């Protein structure tokens, strides 16, 4: 292989300090204000300290932030497309001034680094979103993070690292830029093409990476992101086991696997440029850029945030100053008649092609349907199936919501009995009254306390679901946003079925089995749902039960029918 000129890599920044300097900083720590780093900030810090973000030496000052947002350049003119900023809350910002220092800590309180403050500023987040992401829609995950999860002040300044963020998973695969450069040198690799990914890799990806390596006359680095990716992505533990399985399918001495602790922004073209700079720092000479690189896909109207090949165009414009070459790739498609893959632009329109979309793959995993070996290697399927068992083997939560006296508990009890009769899963019943006796005995009925109560139920239900069991919950749960929080928690590990027991208030009041409505009307009980406190009717319920026309037995049968139809239960 021939070396690229000019030589790749560039100078690596190393912000980790040792010996007396480290001791000195540690001794100062007790007098410094502290900031507990968010998951994204932890990722950014790790890449800053080890030089993955070279030439950056810290979090951006307002001057650098402004030029990066506006022109994708640092104030010294260097190309840098994504703001690397440390966002903090108002009290922390108020404790800082130029020249002061801030101890940066991990979630356990361990001091990882010291930030020497150059400035503290309040960003215009709307303008940042527009500039960096080309959108202000919170349907874009990068914009959502910026608008909803970023603190209002940014602190700029250089960083000195005392301890690298700790990882206990796949430690032998987490190579720093210096270690990876050394690894390449020890293999005698002076041309290396990197493949960026946040998804499990299938046959199409393998074909693409093999072709790219051939085209670039280079060895291959599979460099998946294991920091933060798009919400809803396959967890990195599963993915890494898939990559390890796939690695076995490459020719000997061609490919390396290393994990990148990057927090992606899903910023499409700008992010692709950033990925290229990062890979150059990790010693690569080429980066594969495919279709919609680092893009978040489309919004809810089906409009894509970026054009499919915008990233390739942007990299093309900056090839000369990047110091790393792009290997552009079109979509790979499978030709069943020839049993081979080819880039879509090399395939005649008349050719028969086959593909399995991400949605279809999830569907096949969910139902346990066959996943053909032309699509992915059996060893990869095995790994995916381990974490994505078919629905009949997954846990689920049936979450009832409705007014007091609507019949939630009665139906929940019948459902419990029927589910136990069917057997196969353990079951946890979290009835409103029961929970208030055991889990939430100190809580009242203010909005704050109700939310806390529902979150506790959600937490327990999510745990039971994740472990393959059933949770049947029957609180009032009057607030839509809290129900949504519970849904999100539960769906991370299994199924969630919201059942609205839609008994009208008049009927509940007329029944008044516990005599509570009479007391509420008399003002003896305050904040009573439906009388003196709100109930937000669900618009997202999987099932709505009318207890006026159906018995508890019929209601439970309907729910069982739904669970069978959705594949959670078998007939
Ligand atoms: S919540 O809003 O979801 O936290 O409520 P929940 O935990 O389900 O508790 C509802 C049961 O508590 C009794 N109760 C009240 N309900 C509503 N508002 C007020 N102020 C209130 N005070 C006591 C009532 O018996 C509810 O039981 P169910 O089974 O819903 O009738």
Coordinates of C-alpha atoms and ligand atoms in Angstrom, one line a residue:
X1 CA 0.0 0.0 0.0
X2 CA 1.2 3.5 -0.8
X3 CA 1.2 6.3 1.8
X4 CA -1.1 9.2 1.3
X5 CA 0.6 12.6 0.8
X6 CA 0.4 14.8 2.7
X7 CA 0.9 12.3 5.6
X8 CA -2.4 11.5 7.4
X9 CA -3.3 12.0 11.0
X10 CA -2.0 15.5 11.9
X11 CA -0.9 16.4 15.4
X12 CA -2.8 14.8 18.2
X13 CA -3.9 16.8 21.2
X14 CA -3.5 15.1 24.5
X15 CA -5.2 17.0 27.4
X16 CA -4.6 14.3 30.1
X17 CA -2.1 15.5 32.8
X18 CA -0.1 13.4 35.2
X19 CA 2.3 13.5 38.1
X20 CA 2.7 16.8 40.0
X21 CA 0.3 18.8 37.7
X22 CA -2.4 16.2 38.4
X23 CA -1.7 16.4 42.2
X24 CA -1.8 20.2 42.0
X25 CA -5.2 20.2 40.3
X26 CA -6.6 17.6 42.7
X27 CA -5.5 19.7 45.7
X28 CA -7.3 22.8 44.2
X29 CA -10.5 20.8 43.7
X30 CA -11.9 21.4 47.1
X31 CA -12.1 25.1 46.5
X32 CA -13.7 24.8 43.0
X33 CA -17.3 24.8 42.0
X34 CA -18.3 21.5 40.5
X35 CA -20.3 20.4 37.5
X36 CA -21.7 16.9 37.1
X37 CA -21.3 16.1 33.4
X38 CA -24.3 15.0 31.4
X39 CA -24.0 11.8 29.3
X40 CA -23.3 13.8 26.2
X41 CA -20.8 16.0 27.9
X42 CA -19.0 12.9 29.2
X43 CA -18.6 11.7 25.6
X44 CA -17.4 15.0 24.4
X45 CA -14.9 15.3 27.3
X46 CA -13.4 11.8 26.5
X47 CA -12.8 12.7 22.9
X48 CA -11.4 16.1 23.9
X49 CA -9.0 14.6 26.4
X50 CA -7.7 11.8 24.1
X51 CA -7.4 14.0 21.0
X52 CA -10.3 12.6 19.1
X53 CA -11.4 16.2 18.7
X54 CA -7.9 17.6 17.9
X55 CA -7.2 20.5 17.4
X56 CA -9.7 21.5 20.1
X57 CA -8.2 22.0 23.6
X58 CA -11.4 22.5 25.5
X59 CA -15.1 23.6 25.2
X60 CA -15.7 26.4 22.8
X61 CA -15.6 30.0 23.7
X62 CA -18.3 32.3 22.4
X63 CA -16.0 33.5 19.6
X64 CA -15.3 30.0 18.3
X65 CA -18.9 28.9 18.9
X66 CA -20.1 31.8 16.8
X67 CA -17.8 31.2 13.8
X68 CA -18.4 27.4 14.0
X69 CA -22.2 28.0 13.8
X70 CA -21.9 30.6 11.1
X71 CA -19.1 29.3 8.9
X72 CA -18.1 25.8 10.2
X73 CA -14.7 27.3 11.2
X74 CA -12.8 28.1 14.4
X75 CA -11.6 31.6 14.8
X76 CA -8.2 30.6 13.5
X77 CA -9.8 29.5 10.3
X78 CA -9.6 25.7 10.9
X79 CA -12.6 23.7 9.5
X80 CA -14.8 22.5 12.4
X81 CA -18.5 22.0 11.7
X82 CA -20.1 21.1 15.1
X83 CA -20.2 23.2 18.3
X84 CA -18.5 21.5 21.2
X85 CA -19.9 23.4 24.1
X86 CA -20.3 22.8 27.9
X87 CA -23.9 23.8 28.9
X88 CA -24.5 24.5 32.6
X89 CA -27.4 25.8 34.7
X90 CA -27.8 29.4 35.9
X91 CA -26.4 28.8 39.5
X92 CA -23.2 27.2 38.1
X93 CA -22.9 29.9 35.4
X94 CA -23.3 32.6 38.2
X95 CA -20.4 31.0 40.2
X96 CA -17.9 31.4 37.3
X97 CA -16.0 34.2 35.7
X98 CA -13.1 34.5 33.2
X99 CA -10.0 33.1 35.0
X100 CA -11.9 30.9 37.4
X101 CA -12.0 27.1 37.2
X102 CA -14.7 24.4 37.2
X103 CA -14.2 20.8 38.4
X104 CA -15.9 18.5 35.9
X105 CA -17.2 15.3 37.5
X106 CA -18.7 12.0 36.4
X107 CA -22.2 11.0 37.7
X108 CA -20.5 9.4 40.8
X109 CA -18.7 12.6 41.7
X110 CA -15.3 11.6 40.5
X111 CA -13.3 14.6 39.3
X112 CA -12.3 13.9 35.7
X113 CA -11.0 17.3 34.5
X114 CA -10.7 20.9 35.3
X115 CA -12.0 23.6 33.0
X116 CA -10.1 26.9 33.0
X117 CA -12.9 29.4 32.2
X118 CA -12.4 31.8 29.4
X119 CA -16.0 33.0 29.1
X120 CA -19.6 32.2 30.2
X121 CA -22.3 33.1 27.6
X122 CA -25.9 32.5 26.8
X123 CA -26.4 31.0 23.4
X124 CA -29.3 31.7 21.0
X125 CA -30.4 28.1 20.7
X126 CA -32.9 28.7 18.0
X127 CA -30.2 30.3 15.8
X128 CA -27.8 27.5 16.7
X129 CA -30.4 24.9 15.6
X130 CA -31.0 26.7 12.3
X131 CA -27.3 27.1 11.5
X132 CA -26.1 23.7 12.6
X133 CA -29.0 21.4 11.8
X134 CA -30.8 23.5 9.1
X135 CA -34.0 23.1 11.1
X136 CA -35.7 24.3 14.3
X137 CA -38.1 21.3 14.4
X138 CA -37.8 19.3 17.6
X139 CA -38.6 16.2 15.5
X140 CA -34.9 16.4 14.7
X141 CA -33.2 14.6 17.6
X142 CA -30.2 17.1 17.5
X143 CA -32.6 20.0 17.7
X144 CA -34.7 18.3 20.4
X145 CA -31.6 17.8 22.5
X146 CA -30.6 21.4 22.0
X147 CA -34.0 22.9 22.8
X148 CA -35.2 20.6 25.6
X149 CA -32.1 19.1 27.2
X150 CA -29.5 21.7 27.0
X151 CA -28.8 24.1 29.9
X152 CA -29.1 27.8 29.2
X153 CA -25.5 28.9 29.7
X154 CA -22.3 27.8 27.9
X155 CA -18.8 27.8 29.5
X156 CA -15.8 28.1 27.2
X157 CA -12.2 27.3 28.2
X158 CA -9.4 24.9 28.0
X159 CA -9.5 21.5 29.8
X160 CA -7.0 19.5 31.7
X161 CA -7.8 15.9 32.3
X162 CA -7.1 14.0 35.5
X163 CA -8.9 10.8 34.8
X164 CA -10.4 9.4 31.6
X165 CA -14.1 8.6 31.8
X166 CA -14.3 4.9 33.0
X167 CA -15.8 2.1 30.9
X168 CA -16.2 -1.5 32.0
X169 CA -17.6 -2.9 28.8
X170 CA -15.6 -4.1 25.7
X171 CA -12.5 -2.4 27.2
X172 CA -10.1 -4.1 24.7
X173 CA -12.1 -2.6 21.8
X174 CA -12.0 1.0 23.1
X175 CA -8.9 2.3 21.4
X176 CA -7.9 5.9 21.8
X177 CA -6.6 7.9 18.7
X178 CA -3.0 7.3 19.8
X179 CA -3.6 3.5 20.4
X180 CA -5.4 3.1 17.1
X181 CA -2.6 4.9 15.2
X182 CA -0.1 2.6 17.0
X183 CA -2.2 -0.5 16.1
X184 CA -2.3 0.6 12.4
X185 CA 1.5 1.1 12.5
X186 CA 2.1 -2.3 14.0
X187 CA 0.1 -3.9 11.2
X188 CA 2.0 -1.8 8.6
X189 CA -1.2 -0.2 7.5
X190 CA -0.6 3.3 6.1
X191 CA -4.0 3.5 4.3
X192 CA -7.1 2.8 6.4
X193 CA -10.6 3.4 5.4
X194 CA -13.1 4.0 8.3
X195 CA -16.7 2.8 8.4
X196 CA -19.0 4.8 10.6
X197 CA -22.1 3.1 11.9
X198 CA -24.8 3.3 14.6
X199 CA -26.7 0.2 13.5
X200 CA -26.1 -3.5 13.3
X201 CA -24.2 -4.4 10.2
X202 CA -25.6 -6.8 7.6
X203 CA -24.4 -8.3 4.3
X204 CA -24.9 -5.1 2.4
X205 CA -22.6 -3.2 4.8
X206 CA -20.0 -5.9 4.5
X207 CA -20.1 -5.8 0.7
X208 CA -19.9 -2.0 0.8
X209 CA -16.9 -1.9 3.2
X210 CA -15.0 -4.6 1.2
X211 CA -15.6 -2.7 -2.0
X212 CA -14.5 0.6 -0.3
X213 CA -11.3 -1.1 1.0
X214 CA -10.6 -2.4 -2.5
X215 CA -11.3 1.0 -4.1
X216 CA -9.1 2.9 -1.7
X217 CA -6.4 0.2 -1.7
X218 CA -6.7 0.4 2.1
X219 CA -7.3 -1.7 5.2
X220 CA -10.6 -1.3 7.0
X221 CA -11.6 0.1 10.3
X222 CA -15.1 -0.7 11.5
X223 CA -15.6 2.3 13.9
X224 CA -19.1 2.2 15.4
X225 CA -20.4 4.9 17.7
X226 CA -21.1 3.6 21.2
X227 CA -21.5 6.9 22.9
X228 CA -25.0 8.3 22.1
X229 CA -26.8 7.6 18.9
X230 CA -30.4 8.2 17.7
X231 CA -33.0 7.5 20.4
X232 CA -34.5 4.1 19.7
X233 CA -31.4 2.6 18.1
X234 CA -30.3 -1.0 19.0
X235 CA -28.3 -0.8 22.2
X236 CA -24.6 -0.8 21.8
X237 CA -24.0 -4.1 23.7
X238 CA -26.1 -6.0 21.1
X239 CA -24.5 -4.1 18.3
X240 CA -20.9 -4.8 19.4
X241 CA -21.6 -8.5 19.7
X242 CA -23.1 -8.3 16.1
X243 CA -19.9 -6.5 14.9
X244 CA -17.7 -9.1 16.5
X245 CA -19.7 -11.9 14.8
X246 CA -19.5 -10.1 11.5
X247 CA -15.7 -9.5 11.8
X248 CA -15.2 -13.3 11.5
X249 CA -16.6 -13.0 7.9
X250 CA -13.9 -10.7 6.7
X251 CA -10.7 -11.9 5.0
X252 CA -7.8 -12.3 7.5
X253 CA -5.7 -9.2 8.3
X254 CA -8.0 -6.8 6.5
X255 CA -10.3 -5.3 9.2
X256 CA -10.0 -3.9 12.7
X257 CA -13.0 -3.1 15.1
X258 CA -12.7 -0.3 17.5
X259 CA -15.5 1.6 19.4
X260 CA -16.0 5.3 19.3
X261 CA -17.4 7.1 22.4
X262 CA -19.0 9.8 20.3
X263 CA -22.3 11.5 21.2
X264 CA -23.8 11.9 17.7
X265 CA -25.9 14.9 16.9
X266 CA -27.6 13.4 13.8
X267 CA -26.5 16.5 12.0
X268 CA -26.3 15.0 8.5
X269 CA -23.8 16.9 6.2
X270 CA -22.1 18.9 9.0
X271 CA -21.9 15.8 11.1
X272 CA -20.3 13.9 8.2
X273 CA -17.5 16.5 8.0
X274 CA -17.1 16.2 11.7
X275 CA -16.9 12.4 11.4
X276 CA -14.1 12.8 8.8
X277 CA -12.0 15.1 11.1
X278 CA -12.5 12.6 14.0
X279 CA -11.4 9.6 11.9
X280 CA -8.4 11.5 10.6
X281 CA -7.5 12.0 14.3
X282 CA -7.8 8.3 14.8
X283 CA -5.3 7.7 12.1
X284 CA -7.5 6.9 9.1
X285 CA -6.8 8.1 5.6
X286 CA -10.3 7.5 4.2
X287 CA -14.0 7.6 5.4
X288 CA -16.9 5.9 3.7
X289 CA -19.8 8.2 3.3
X290 CA -23.0 6.5 2.1
X291 CA -26.6 7.5 1.7
X292 CA -28.0 10.1 4.3
X293 CA -24.8 9.9 6.4
X294 CA -25.6 10.7 10.1
X295 CA -29.1 12.0 9.1
X296 CA -32.1 11.5 11.3
X297 CA -34.3 10.4 8.4
X298 CA -37.6 12.2 7.8
X299 CA -40.0 14.3 9.9
X300 CA -43.6 13.2 10.7
X301 CA -44.8 14.5 7.3
X302 CA -42.3 12.3 5.5
X303 CA -40.0 15.2 4.5
X304 CA -36.3 14.2 4.9
X305 CA -34.2 16.6 7.0
X306 CA -31.3 16.3 4.5
X307 CA -31.0 15.1 0.9
X308 CA -29.6 11.6 0.5
X309 CA -26.3 12.7 -0.9
X310 CA -25.9 16.2 0.7
X311 CA -23.2 14.9 3.0
X312 CA -21.1 13.6 0.1
X313 CA -21.4 16.9 -1.6
X314 CA -20.3 18.9 1.4
X315 CA -17.3 16.6 2.0
X316 CA -16.4 16.9 -1.7
X317 CA -16.3 20.7 -1.3
X318 CA -13.8 20.5 1.5
X319 CA -11.7 17.5 0.3
X320 CA -8.5 19.6 -0.1
X321 CA -8.3 20.9 3.4
X322 CA -9.7 17.9 5.3
X323 CA -6.6 15.7 5.2
X324 CA -8.8 12.6 4.8
X325 CA -10.4 11.3 1.7
X326 CA -14.0 10.4 1.2
X327 CA -15.1 7.1 -0.3
X328 CA -18.6 7.9 -1.5
X329 CA -21.1 5.1 -1.7
X330 CA -24.5 4.6 -3.2
X331 CA -27.1 2.3 -1.7
X332 CA -26.2 -1.4 -2.0
X333 CA -28.9 -3.7 -3.4
X334 CA -29.2 -7.4 -3.6
X335 CA -29.6 -9.2 -6.9
X336 CA -31.3 -12.5 -6.1
X337 CA -30.8 -13.9 -9.6
X338 CA -27.0 -13.5 -9.3
X339 CA -26.8 -13.9 -5.5
X340 CA -24.7 -10.8 -5.2
X341 CA -24.8 -7.2 -4.0
X342 CA -24.1 -4.1 -6.1
X343 CA -24.4 -0.3 -5.8
X344 CA -27.8 0.8 -7.0
X345 CA -26.3 3.0 -9.7
X346 CA -24.6 0.0 -11.3
X347 CA -27.8 -2.0 -11.6
X348 CA -30.0 -1.7 -14.7
X349 CA -33.6 -0.6 -14.0
X350 CA -34.8 -3.9 -15.4
X351 CA -32.9 -6.0 -12.8
X352 CA -34.8 -7.7 -10.0
X353 CA -33.6 -6.5 -6.6
X354 CA -34.4 -7.5 -3.1
X355 CA -34.1 -5.7 0.3
X356 CA -35.3 -5.9 3.8
X357 CA -36.0 -2.5 5.4
X358 CA -35.2 -1.7 9.1
X359 CA -39.0 -1.8 9.8
X360 CA -39.3 -5.2 8.2
X361 CA -36.4 -6.6 10.1
X362 CA -37.9 -5.4 13.4
X363 CA -41.2 -7.0 12.3
X364 CA -39.4 -10.3 11.5
X365 CA -37.6 -10.2 14.9
X366 CA -40.9 -9.5 16.6
X367 CA -42.8 -12.3 15.0
X368 CA -39.9 -14.7 14.9
X369 CA -40.1 -14.9 11.1
X370 CA -37.2 -16.1 9.0
X371 CA -34.4 -13.7 8.3
X372 CA -32.6 -14.9 5.2
X373 CA -28.9 -15.4 5.0
X374 CA -28.5 -13.3 1.9
X375 CA -29.6 -10.4 4.1
X376 CA -27.5 -11.0 7.2
X377 CA -25.1 -13.7 8.5
X378 CA -26.7 -16.3 10.8
X379 CA -24.3 -15.4 13.7
X380 CA -25.6 -11.8 13.5
X381 CA -29.2 -12.9 13.5
X382 CA -28.5 -15.1 16.6
X383 CA -27.2 -12.0 18.5
X384 CA -30.2 -9.9 17.4
X385 CA -32.6 -12.5 18.4
X386 CA -31.1 -12.8 21.9
X387 CA -32.0 -9.2 22.7
X388 CA -35.1 -9.0 20.4
X389 CA -37.0 -12.1 21.2
X390 CA -40.4 -12.5 19.5
X391 CA -43.3 -10.8 21.2
X392 CA -44.6 -14.1 22.5
X393 CA -41.4 -14.2 24.7
X394 CA -41.4 -10.5 25.6
X395 CA -42.8 -9.0 28.7
X396 CA -45.6 -6.4 28.6
X397 CA -47.6 -3.9 30.6
X398 CA -51.3 -3.4 30.6
X399 CA -51.9 0.1 31.9
X400 CA -55.5 1.0 32.8
X401 CA -56.4 4.7 33.2
X402 CA -59.8 6.1 34.1
X403 CA -61.8 8.0 36.8
X404 CA -62.2 6.7 40.4
X405 CA -64.9 4.1 40.4
X406 CA -64.7 3.6 36.6
X407 CA -64.1 -0.2 37.1
X408 CA -60.3 -0.3 36.5
X409 CA -59.6 -2.5 39.5
X410 CA -62.4 -4.9 38.8
X411 CA -61.3 -5.4 35.2
X412 CA -57.6 -5.6 36.2
X413 CA -58.5 -8.4 38.7
X414 CA -60.4 -10.4 36.1
X415 CA -57.6 -9.9 33.6
X416 CA -55.0 -11.0 36.2
X417 CA -56.9 -14.2 36.8
X418 CA -57.2 -15.0 33.1
X419 CA -53.5 -14.3 32.4
X420 CA -52.5 -16.5 35.3
X421 CA -54.7 -19.2 33.9
X422 CA -52.9 -19.0 30.6
X423 CA -49.6 -19.1 32.4
X424 CA -46.1 -18.7 31.1
X425 CA -45.1 -15.4 32.6
X426 CA -44.9 -14.0 36.1
X427 CA -47.4 -11.2 36.9
X428 CA -47.3 -8.1 39.0
X429 CA -50.5 -6.3 39.9
X430 CA -50.1 -2.6 40.6
X431 CA -53.6 -1.5 41.5
X432 CA -54.1 2.2 42.5
X433 CA -55.2 1.6 46.1
X434 CA -52.7 -1.2 46.6
X435 CA -49.8 1.0 45.4
X436 CA -50.9 3.8 47.6
X437 CA -50.8 1.5 50.5
X438 CA -47.3 0.0 49.8
X439 CA -45.3 2.0 47.4
X440 CA -46.6 5.5 47.8
X441 CA -48.0 5.6 51.3
X442 CA -46.6 9.1 52.0
X443 CA -48.1 10.7 48.9
X444 CA -51.3 12.8 48.5
X445 CA -53.2 13.9 45.4
X446 CA -51.5 17.1 44.3
X447 CA -50.3 17.1 40.7
X448 CA -46.7 16.6 41.9
X449 CA -47.6 13.7 44.1
X450 CA -49.8 12.0 41.5
X451 CA -47.0 12.3 38.9
X452 CA -44.5 10.8 41.4
X453 CA -47.0 8.0 42.1
X454 CA -47.4 7.2 38.4
X455 CA -43.7 7.4 37.8
X456 CA -43.1 4.9 40.5
X457 CA -45.7 2.5 39.1
X458 CA -44.0 3.0 35.7
X459 CA -40.6 2.2 37.1
X460 CA -41.8 -1.1 38.6
X461 CA -43.8 -2.0 35.5
X462 CA -40.9 -1.3 33.2
X463 CA -38.7 -3.5 35.4
X464 CA -41.2 -6.4 35.4
X465 CA -41.7 -6.0 31.6
X466 CA -38.0 -5.9 30.9
X467 CA -37.5 -9.2 32.7
X468 CA -40.2 -10.8 30.5
X469 CA -43.1 -10.6 33.0
X470 CA -46.5 -8.9 32.9
X471 CA -47.4 -5.8 34.8
X472 CA -51.1 -4.9 35.2
X473 CA -51.4 -1.3 36.5
X474 CA -54.7 0.3 37.5
X475 CA -54.2 3.9 38.8
X476 CA -56.3 6.9 37.7
X477 CA -53.2 8.4 36.0
X478 CA -55.0 11.6 35.1
X479 CA -52.1 13.4 33.2
X480 CA -51.3 12.6 29.6
X481 CA -47.6 13.5 29.8
X482 CA -47.0 11.2 32.8
X483 CA -48.7 8.4 31.0
X484 CA -46.4 9.0 28.0
X485 CA -43.4 8.9 30.3
X486 CA -44.5 5.5 31.6
X487 CA -45.1 4.3 28.0
X488 CA -41.6 5.4 27.1
X489 CA -40.0 3.7 30.1
X490 CA -41.9 0.4 29.5
X491 CA -41.5 0.3 25.7
X492 CA -37.7 0.3 26.1
X493 CA -38.0 -3.3 27.3
X494 CA -41.3 -4.7 26.0
X495 CA -44.9 -4.0 25.1
X496 CA -47.2 -1.3 26.5
X497 CA -51.0 -1.4 26.2
X498 CA -52.9 1.6 27.4
X499 CA -56.5 0.8 28.3
X500 CA -58.9 3.7 28.9
X501 CA -61.7 2.6 31.1
X502 CA -64.0 5.3 29.8
X503 CA -66.9 5.2 32.2
X504 CA -68.5 8.6 32.2
X505 CA -68.2 10.8 35.3
X506 CA -72.0 10.7 35.9
X507 CA -72.0 6.9 36.0
X508 CA -69.0 6.7 38.3
X509 CA -70.7 9.3 40.6
X510 CA -73.9 7.5 40.6
X511 CA -72.3 4.2 41.4
X512 CA -70.1 5.9 44.1
X513 CA -69.1 2.5 45.5
X514 CA -66.7 4.0 48.1
X515 CA -68.8 7.1 48.9
X516 CA -65.9 9.3 47.8
X517 CA -67.9 11.3 45.2
X518 CA -70.4 12.4 47.9
X519 CA -67.5 13.5 50.1
X520 CA -65.8 15.3 47.2
X521 CA -69.1 17.1 46.3
X522 CA -69.4 18.1 50.0
X523 CA -65.8 19.4 49.8
X524 CA -64.6 16.9 52.5
X525 CA -62.2 15.4 50.0
X526 CA -60.2 18.0 48.1
X527 CA -58.5 17.7 44.7
X528 CA -60.9 14.8 43.6
X529 CA -60.4 13.7 40.0
X530 CA -63.3 14.7 37.8
X531 CA -64.9 16.9 40.5
X532 CA -62.2 19.3 41.7
X533 CA -59.1 18.0 39.8
X534 CA -58.5 17.4 36.1
X535 CA -58.6 14.2 34.1
X536 CA -57.0 14.3 30.7
X537 CA -58.8 11.8 28.4
X538 CA -56.2 9.7 26.5
X539 CA -56.0 10.1 22.8
X540 CA -53.4 7.3 22.4
X541 CA -55.1 4.4 24.1
X542 CA -54.8 1.0 22.4
X543 CA -58.2 0.0 23.8
X544 CA -61.2 2.0 25.1
X545 CA -63.6 0.1 27.4
X546 CA -67.1 1.1 27.9
X547 CA -68.2 -0.4 31.2
X548 CA -71.8 0.7 30.7
X549 CA -72.3 -1.7 27.8
X550 CA -69.8 -4.4 28.7
X551 CA -69.1 -6.6 31.7
X552 CA -65.7 -6.8 33.4
X553 CA -65.4 -10.4 32.0
X554 CA -66.1 -9.1 28.4
X555 CA -63.6 -6.3 28.9
X556 CA -60.9 -8.7 30.0
X557 CA -61.6 -11.0 27.1
X558 CA -61.2 -8.0 24.7
X559 CA -57.8 -7.2 26.2
X560 CA -56.8 -10.8 25.9
X561 CA -57.9 -10.8 22.2
X562 CA -55.8 -7.7 21.6
X563 CA -52.8 -9.3 23.2
X564 CA -53.2 -12.4 21.0
X565 CA -53.6 -10.3 17.9
X566 CA -50.5 -8.3 18.7
X567 CA -48.5 -11.5 19.2
X568 CA -47.9 -11.2 23.0
X569 CA -50.0 -14.2 23.8
X570 CA -50.5 -17.3 21.7
X571 CA -54.0 -18.8 21.1
Ligands
LIG1 S1 -53.4 8.8 40.8 O1 -54.0 10.1 40.4 O2 -53.3 8.0 39.7 O3 -52.2 9.0 41.6 O4 -54.5 8.2 41.8 P1 -54.5 6.7 42.4 O5 -53.2 6.4 42.9 O6 -55.0 5.8 41.3 O7 -55.5 6.7 43.5 C1 -56.8 6.8 43.3 C2 -57.6 6.1 44.5 O8 -57.4 6.9 45.6 C3 -58.7 7.3 46.2 N1 -58.7 8.7 46.3 C4 -58.7 9.7 45.3 N2 -58.8 9.6 44.0 C5 -58.8 10.7 43.2 N3 -58.7 11.9 43.8 C6 -58.6 12.1 45.1 N4 -58.5 13.3 45.7 C7 -58.6 10.9 45.9 N5 -58.5 10.7 47.3 C8 -58.6 9.4 47.5 C9 -59.7 6.7 45.2 O9 -60.3 5.6 46.0 C10 -59.0 6.1 44.1 O10 -59.3 4.7 43.8 P2 -60.0 4.2 42.5 O11 -59.7 2.7 42.5 O12 -59.4 4.9 41.3 O13 -61.4 4.4 42.7

